[in-house]
Tab-separated table of C-alpha atoms in Angstrom:
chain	number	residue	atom	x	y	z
A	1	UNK	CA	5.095	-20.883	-11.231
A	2	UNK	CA	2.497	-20.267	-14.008
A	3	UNK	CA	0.516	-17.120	-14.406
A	4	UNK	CA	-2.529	-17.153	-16.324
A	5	UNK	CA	-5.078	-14.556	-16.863
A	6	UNK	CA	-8.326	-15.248	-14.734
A	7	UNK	CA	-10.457	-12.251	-16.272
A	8	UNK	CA	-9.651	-8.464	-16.382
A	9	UNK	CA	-7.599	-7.035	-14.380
A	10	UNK	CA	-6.946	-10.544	-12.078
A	11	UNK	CA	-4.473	-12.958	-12.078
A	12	UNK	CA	-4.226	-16.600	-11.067
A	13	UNK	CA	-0.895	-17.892	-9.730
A	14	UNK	CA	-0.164	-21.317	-8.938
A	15	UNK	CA	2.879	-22.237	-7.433
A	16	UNK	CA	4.185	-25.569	-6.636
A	17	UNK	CA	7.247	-26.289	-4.961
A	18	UNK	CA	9.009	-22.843	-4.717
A	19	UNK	CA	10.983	-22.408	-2.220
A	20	UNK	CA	10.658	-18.590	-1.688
A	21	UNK	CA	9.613	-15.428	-3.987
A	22	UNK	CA	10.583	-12.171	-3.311
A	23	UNK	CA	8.997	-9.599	-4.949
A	24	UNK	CA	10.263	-6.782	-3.352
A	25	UNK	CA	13.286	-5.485	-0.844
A	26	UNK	CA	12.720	-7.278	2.285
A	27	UNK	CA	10.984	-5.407	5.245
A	28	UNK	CA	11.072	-6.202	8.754
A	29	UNK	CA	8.280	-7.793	10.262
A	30	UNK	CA	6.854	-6.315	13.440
A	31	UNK	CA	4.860	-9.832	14.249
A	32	UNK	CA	3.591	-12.456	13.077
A	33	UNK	CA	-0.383	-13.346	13.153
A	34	UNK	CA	-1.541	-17.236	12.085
A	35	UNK	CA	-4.416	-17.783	10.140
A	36	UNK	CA	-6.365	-20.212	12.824
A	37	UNK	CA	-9.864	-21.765	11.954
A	38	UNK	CA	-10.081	-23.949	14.823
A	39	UNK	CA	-9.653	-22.097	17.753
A	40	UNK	CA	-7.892	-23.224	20.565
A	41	UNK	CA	-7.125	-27.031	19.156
A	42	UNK	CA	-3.936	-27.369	18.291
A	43	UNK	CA	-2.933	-26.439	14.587
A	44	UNK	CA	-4.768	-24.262	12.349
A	45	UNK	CA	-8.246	-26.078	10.566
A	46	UNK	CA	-8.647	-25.358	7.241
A	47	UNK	CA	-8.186	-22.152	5.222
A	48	UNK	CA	-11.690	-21.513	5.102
A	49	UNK	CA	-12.555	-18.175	6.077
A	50	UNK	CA	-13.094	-14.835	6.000
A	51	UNK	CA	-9.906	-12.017	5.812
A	52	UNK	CA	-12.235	-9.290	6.718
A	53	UNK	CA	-12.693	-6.691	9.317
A	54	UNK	CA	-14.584	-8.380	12.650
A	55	UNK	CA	-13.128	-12.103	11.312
A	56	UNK	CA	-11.776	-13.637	14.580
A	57	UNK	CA	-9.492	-16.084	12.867
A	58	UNK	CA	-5.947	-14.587	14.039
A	59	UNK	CA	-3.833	-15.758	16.764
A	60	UNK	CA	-0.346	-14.962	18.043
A	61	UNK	CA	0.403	-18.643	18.597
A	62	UNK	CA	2.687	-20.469	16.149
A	63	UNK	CA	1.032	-24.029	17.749
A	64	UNK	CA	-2.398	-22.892	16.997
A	65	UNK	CA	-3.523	-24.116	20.435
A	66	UNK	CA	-5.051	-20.354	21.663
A	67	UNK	CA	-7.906	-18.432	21.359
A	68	UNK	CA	-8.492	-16.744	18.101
A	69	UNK	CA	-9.394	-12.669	17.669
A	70	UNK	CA	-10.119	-10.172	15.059
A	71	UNK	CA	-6.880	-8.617	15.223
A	72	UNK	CA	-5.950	-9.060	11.500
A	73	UNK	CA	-2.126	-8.557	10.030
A	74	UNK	CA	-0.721	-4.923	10.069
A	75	UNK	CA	1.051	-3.453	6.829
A	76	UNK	CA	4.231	-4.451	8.799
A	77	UNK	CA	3.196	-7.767	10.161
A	78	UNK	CA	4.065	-12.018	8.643
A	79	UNK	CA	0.214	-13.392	8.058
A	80	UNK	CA	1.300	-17.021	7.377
A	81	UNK	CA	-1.635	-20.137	6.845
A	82	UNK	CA	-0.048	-23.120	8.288
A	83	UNK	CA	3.569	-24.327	9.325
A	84	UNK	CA	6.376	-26.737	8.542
A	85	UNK	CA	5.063	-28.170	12.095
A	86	UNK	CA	1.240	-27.539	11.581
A	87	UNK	CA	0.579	-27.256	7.951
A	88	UNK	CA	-3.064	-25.722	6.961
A	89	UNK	CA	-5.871	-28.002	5.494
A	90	UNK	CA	-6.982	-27.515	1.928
A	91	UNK	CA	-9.481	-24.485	1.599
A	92	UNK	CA	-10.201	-21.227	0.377
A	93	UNK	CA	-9.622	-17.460	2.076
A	94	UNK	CA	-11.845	-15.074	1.041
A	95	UNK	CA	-10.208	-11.467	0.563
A	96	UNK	CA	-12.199	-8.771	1.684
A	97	UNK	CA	-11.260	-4.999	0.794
A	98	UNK	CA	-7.748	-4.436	-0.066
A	99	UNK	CA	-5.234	-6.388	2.314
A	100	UNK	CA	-1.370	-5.739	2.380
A	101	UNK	CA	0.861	-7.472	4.497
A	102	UNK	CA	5.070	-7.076	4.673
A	103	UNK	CA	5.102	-11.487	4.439
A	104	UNK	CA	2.783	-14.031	3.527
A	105	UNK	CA	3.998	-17.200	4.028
A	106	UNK	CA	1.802	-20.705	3.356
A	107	UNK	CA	2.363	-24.171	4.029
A	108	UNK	CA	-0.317	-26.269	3.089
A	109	UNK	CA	-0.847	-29.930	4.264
A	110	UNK	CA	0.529	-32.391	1.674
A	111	UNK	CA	-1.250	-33.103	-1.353
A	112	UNK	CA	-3.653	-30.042	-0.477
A	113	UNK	CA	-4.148	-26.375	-1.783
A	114	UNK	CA	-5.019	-23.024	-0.360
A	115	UNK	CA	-6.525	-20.540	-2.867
A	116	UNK	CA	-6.798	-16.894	-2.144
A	117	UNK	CA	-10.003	-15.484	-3.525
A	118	UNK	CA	-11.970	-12.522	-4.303
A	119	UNK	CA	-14.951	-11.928	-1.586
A	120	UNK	CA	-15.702	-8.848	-2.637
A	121	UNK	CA	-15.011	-6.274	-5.508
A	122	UNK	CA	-12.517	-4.271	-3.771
A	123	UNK	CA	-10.248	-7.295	-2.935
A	124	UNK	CA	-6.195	-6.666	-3.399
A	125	UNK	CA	-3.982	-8.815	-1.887
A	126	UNK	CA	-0.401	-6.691	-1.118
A	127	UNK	CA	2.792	-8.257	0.300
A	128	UNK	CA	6.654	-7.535	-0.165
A	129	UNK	CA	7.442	-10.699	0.208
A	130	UNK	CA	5.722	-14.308	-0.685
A	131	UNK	CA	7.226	-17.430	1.477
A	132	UNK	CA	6.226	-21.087	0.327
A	133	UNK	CA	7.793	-23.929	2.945
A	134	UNK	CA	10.898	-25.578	1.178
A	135	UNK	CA	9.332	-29.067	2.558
A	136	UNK	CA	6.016	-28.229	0.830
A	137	UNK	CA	4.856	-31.467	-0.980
A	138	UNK	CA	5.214	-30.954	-4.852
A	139	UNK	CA	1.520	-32.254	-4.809
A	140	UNK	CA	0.430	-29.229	-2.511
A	141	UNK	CA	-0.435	-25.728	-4.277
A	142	UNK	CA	-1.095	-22.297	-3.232
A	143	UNK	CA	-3.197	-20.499	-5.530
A	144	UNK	CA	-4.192	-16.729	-6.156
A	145	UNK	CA	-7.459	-16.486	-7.645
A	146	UNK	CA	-7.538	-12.421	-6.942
A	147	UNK	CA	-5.447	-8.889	-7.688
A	148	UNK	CA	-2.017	-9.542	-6.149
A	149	UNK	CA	-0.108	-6.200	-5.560
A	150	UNK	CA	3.980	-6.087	-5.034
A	151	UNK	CA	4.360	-2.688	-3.994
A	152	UNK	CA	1.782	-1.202	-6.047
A	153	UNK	CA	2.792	-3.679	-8.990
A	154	UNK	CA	2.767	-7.514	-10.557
């Protein structure tokens, strides 16, 4: 994992093949809402998109093969881009307003990257606990190119 300083007050992380980060105790997750581009097709697009109030790109579906709404992650709730079975195409999320989330976990396709960005000035992105699939390619990266909050802290 490498850390480097982006501009004030932001960090970029990049990690490759990690198999999980904690960076806090471990909370229970009350469920668990897919990040889902593509509607009802099977799997879950890209990660291009919006993580913003009124952003219908959540679904309770682990295949990615139902309808998407604008119910986003809770405080309590897994938001997780792509699967060991239906890994996430290369893109970028923008981060609107502060977000916090008990998990994010990301598996993107192999050789690909998903980058977490700033869309606005108030983005934070908050989680206890960071999972990145133990099969993840060591050519595939997930990158934080915004404020990442453990509990208040990095």
């Amino acid at each position: 994992m490498n850390i480097t300083s982006v501009s004030p007050g932001m960090r970029k992380v990049r990690l490759g093949m990690i198999a999980a980060m904690a960076f806090a105790a471990v909370s229970s997750v009350a469920e668990t809402r897919y990040f889902d581009t593509n509607g009802a097709v099977p799997g879950f697009g890209s990660a291009n998109g919006d993580w913003k109030d009124g952003s219908a790109l959540w679904s309770a579906d682990p295949t990615g093969a139902s309808e998407t709404t604008a119910v986003l992650p809770a405080e309590t709730d897994e938001a997780v881009f792509g699967t060991t079975e239906n890994p996430i195409e290369a893109g970028t999320v923008q981060v609107y307003g502060p977000r916090k989330v008990a998990t994010l976990s990301a598996r993107p396709a192999v050789g690909e990257a998903v980058t977490f960005a700033a869309g606005d000035e108030t983005a934070t992105l908050g989680m206890s606990l960071l999972l990145v699939s133990p099969d993840m390619a060591p050519s595939s990266d997930v990158n934080f190119d915004l404020p990442v909050l453990a509990d208040g802290n990095l």
